[in-house]
Coordinates of C-alpha atoms and ligand atoms in Angstrom, one line a residue:
X13 CA -14.2 11.4 -17.7
X14 CA -11.7 8.5 -18.7
X15 CA -10.7 9.8 -22.0
X16 CA -9.5 12.8 -20.0
X17 CA -6.9 11.2 -17.8
X18 CA -3.6 11.7 -18.9
X19 CA -1.9 8.6 -17.3
X20 CA -2.9 5.3 -15.8
X21 CA -1.3 4.1 -13.2
X22 CA -1.3 0.7 -11.8
X23 CA -0.4 -0.2 -8.5
X24 CA -0.2 -2.8 -5.7
X25 CA -1.2 -3.6 -2.4
X26 CA 0.8 -5.7 -0.6
X27 CA 1.9 -7.2 2.9
X28 CA 0.5 -9.9 5.5
X29 CA -3.1 -11.2 5.9
X30 CA -5.1 -8.4 8.1
X31 CA -3.0 -6.1 8.2
X32 CA -5.7 -3.6 6.9
X33 CA -4.5 -3.6 3.2
X34 CA -8.0 -3.2 1.9
X35 CA -9.7 -0.3 4.4
X36 CA -6.2 1.3 3.8
X37 CA -7.5 1.0 -0.1
X38 CA -11.3 1.9 0.8
X39 CA -10.5 5.0 2.9
X40 CA -8.7 6.0 0.0
X41 CA -10.8 5.4 -2.5
X42 CA -14.2 5.8 -1.0
X43 CA -13.4 7.2 2.5
X44 CA -15.0 4.1 4.0
X45 CA -13.5 2.4 6.8
X46 CA -14.5 -1.9 7.8
X47 CA -14.7 -3.1 11.5
X48 CA -15.6 -6.7 10.7
X49 CA -12.6 -8.2 9.1
X50 CA -13.9 -9.6 5.8
X51 CA -11.1 -11.4 4.0
X52 CA -10.9 -9.1 0.6
X53 CA -13.6 -11.4 -1.5
X54 CA -14.5 -10.1 -5.9
X55 CA -12.7 -6.4 -5.6
X56 CA -10.0 -6.5 -7.3
X57 CA -9.0 -2.9 -7.9
X58 CA -10.1 0.4 -7.3
X59 CA -9.7 3.5 -9.1
X60 CA -9.3 7.2 -7.9
X61 CA -8.6 10.2 -10.8
X62 CA -5.8 12.8 -9.5
X63 CA -4.5 15.7 -10.2
X64 CA -0.4 16.0 -9.8
X65 CA 0.5 19.6 -11.2
X66 CA -1.6 20.2 -14.5
X67 CA -2.2 16.2 -15.2
X68 CA -5.3 14.1 -14.5
X69 CA -4.0 10.6 -13.1
X70 CA -6.0 7.8 -13.3
X71 CA -5.0 5.6 -9.9
X72 CA -5.3 2.0 -10.7
X73 CA -4.8 0.2 -7.1
X74 CA -5.1 -3.8 -7.0
X75 CA -5.9 -5.8 -3.6
X76 CA -4.9 -9.3 -3.1
X77 CA -8.4 -10.7 -2.8
X78 CA -7.1 -12.8 0.6
X79 CA -4.3 -14.5 -1.3
X80 CA -1.5 -13.4 1.2
X81 CA -2.8 -16.1 3.2
X82 CA -1.8 -18.6 0.7
X83 CA 1.5 -16.9 -0.9
X84 CA -0.6 -17.5 -3.8
X85 CA -0.1 -14.1 -5.5
X86 CA 1.3 -14.3 -9.1
X87 CA 3.6 -12.3 -11.3
X88 CA 0.4 -10.9 -13.0
X89 CA -0.3 -9.5 -9.8
X90 CA 3.1 -7.9 -10.2
X91 CA 2.9 -7.1 -14.2
X92 CA 2.7 -3.5 -15.1
X93 CA 2.5 -1.9 -12.1
X94 CA 4.5 1.1 -11.3
X95 CA 4.3 1.1 -7.0
X96 CA 3.5 -0.8 -4.3
X97 CA 2.0 -0.1 -0.9
X98 CA 3.8 -2.7 1.6
X99 CA 1.7 -2.7 5.0
X100 CA 2.5 -4.2 8.1
X101 CA 0.7 -4.0 11.5
X102 CA 2.3 -2.0 13.8
X103 CA 0.5 -4.7 16.8
X104 CA 1.5 -7.3 15.1
X105 CA 5.3 -8.1 15.2
X106 CA 5.3 -10.7 12.7
X107 CA 4.2 -8.9 9.9
X108 CA 7.1 -6.6 10.5
X109 CA 8.8 -9.5 10.6
X110 CA 7.7 -10.2 7.7
X111 CA 8.6 -7.8 5.8
X112 CA 12.1 -8.8 3.9
X113 CA 9.8 -11.9 2.5
X114 CA 7.8 -9.2 1.3
X115 CA 10.6 -7.0 -0.4
X116 CA 11.9 -9.6 -1.6
X117 CA 9.2 -10.9 -3.7
X118 CA 8.4 -7.4 -5.1
X119 CA 12.1 -7.4 -6.1
X120 CA 11.4 -10.2 -7.8
X121 CA 8.4 -9.7 -9.3
X122 CA 8.3 -5.9 -9.7
X123 CA 10.1 -3.1 -12.1
X124 CA 13.0 -2.5 -11.3
X125 CA 12.2 0.9 -10.7
X126 CA 8.6 0.6 -8.9
X127 CA 8.4 3.3 -6.4
X128 CA 7.8 1.8 -3.0
X129 CA 5.7 3.3 0.4
X130 CA 6.4 1.3 3.4
X131 CA 3.0 2.0 5.3
X132 CA 3.3 0.8 9.6
X133 CA -0.9 0.4 9.9
X134 CA -2.7 0.8 13.0
X135 CA -1.2 3.5 14.7
X136 CA -4.2 4.0 16.3
X137 CA -3.3 1.8 18.4
X138 CA 0.2 3.0 19.2
X139 CA -0.7 3.3 23.1
X140 CA -2.2 0.5 23.6
X141 CA -1.0 -2.1 21.6
X142 CA 2.0 -0.9 19.6
X143 CA 5.5 -4.0 19.1
X144 CA 6.8 -2.3 16.4
X145 CA 8.6 1.0 17.7
X146 CA 8.4 3.6 15.3
X147 CA 11.9 4.1 14.0
X148 CA 12.3 0.5 13.0
X149 CA 10.0 1.1 10.4
X150 CA 11.7 3.9 9.6
X151 CA 15.3 2.3 9.7
X152 CA 14.0 -0.8 7.5
X153 CA 12.8 1.8 5.3
X154 CA 16.0 3.7 5.4
X155 CA 18.2 0.6 4.4
X156 CA 15.9 -0.6 1.4
X157 CA 15.8 3.1 0.4
X158 CA 11.6 3.1 0.3
X159 CA 9.7 5.6 1.2
X160 CA 7.6 5.2 5.1
X161 CA 5.0 6.3 7.0
X162 CA 2.7 4.9 9.7
X163 CA -0.8 5.5 8.8
X164 CA -4.1 4.0 10.4
X165 CA -7.2 3.4 8.4
X166 CA -9.3 3.8 11.3
X167 CA -8.8 6.7 12.0
X168 CA -7.6 8.5 8.4
X169 CA -3.8 9.2 9.3
X170 CA -1.7 9.7 6.7
X171 CA -3.7 7.5 4.5
X172 CA -4.0 10.2 1.8
X173 CA -1.0 11.3 2.1
X174 CA 1.1 7.8 1.8
X175 CA -1.2 6.9 -1.9
X176 CA -0.4 10.2 -2.3
X177 CA 3.6 10.6 -2.1
X178 CA 3.8 6.8 -3.9
X179 CA 1.2 8.5 -6.7
X180 CA 3.5 11.8 -7.4
X181 CA 7.1 9.7 -7.1
X182 CA 5.7 7.5 -9.7
X183 CA 4.8 10.6 -12.1
X184 CA 8.4 11.8 -11.3
X185 CA 9.8 9.2 -12.1
X186 CA 7.9 7.8 -14.9
X187 CA 6.8 11.5 -16.8
Ligands
GDP224 P1 -6.3 -7.0 5.1 O1 -6.3 -8.4 5.3 O2 -4.8 -6.8 5.1 O3 -6.8 -6.9 3.9 O4 -6.9 -6.5 6.3 P2 -8.6 -5.4 6.6 O5 -8.8 -4.7 5.6 O6 -9.3 -6.2 5.9 O7 -8.3 -5.2 8.0 C1 -8.5 -6.0 8.9 C2 -8.6 -5.8 10.1 O8 -8.4 -4.8 10.4 C3 -10.2 -5.6 10.6 O9 -10.9 -6.0 11.1 C4 -10.6 -4.3 10.0 O10 -11.1 -3.3 10.7 C5 -8.6 -3.7 11.1 N1 -8.3 -2.4 10.6 C6 -7.6 -2.3 9.6 N2 -7.1 -0.9 9.5 C7 -7.3 -0.8 10.9 C8 -6.4 0.7 11.2 O11 -5.7 1.3 11.0 N3 -6.7 0.6 13.2 C9 -7.3 -0.6 13.4 N4 -7.8 -0.2 14.5 N5 -8.1 -1.7 12.6 C10 -7.9 -1.4 11.7
MG225 MG1 -7.5 -7.7 2.4

């Protein structure tokens, strides 16, 4: 089927460790979720084909393979990426406080046109463990002129929407 796709888009997942990046990706690519927090090893990216308008897009989404722990993400990770999903955990405030650092890295290594979608993940825990108000996420996104959504990989809330937002937006600005 590879030959039949019209475009191949690369996108990357970034954000602090254990915010749910790998689970967002496995939910999107395979509709799977893992309760144990095995750091990503081995799997470096996943694919999904998506139809946007009349075009078939192959989205290649890269995961950090645990390097975020060591601040070891290199420029090759960002190379050629047209989209980035920047993830924090709404139940752990420090993962939100670190966002400016991630945005700076994206602006430094990423394509100037890169489409960024900010995801406040673990929205299923909003009632008992929330440490970051939804309005704070939205305000940051507005300041940075990036997209924003609260998501839950566990409850499958807004996951499809967040990835599709990124992919259709890439399609819009590159095609
Ligand atoms: P990564 O290090 O950013 O790739 O994070 P993981 O995807 O490995 O997830 C870290 C931990 O958070 C795991 O225990 C997951 O089960 C859990 N997790 C991920 N997404 C969610 C979510 O949406 N809701 C809840 N409650 N837990 C989640
Ligand atoms: Mg991971």
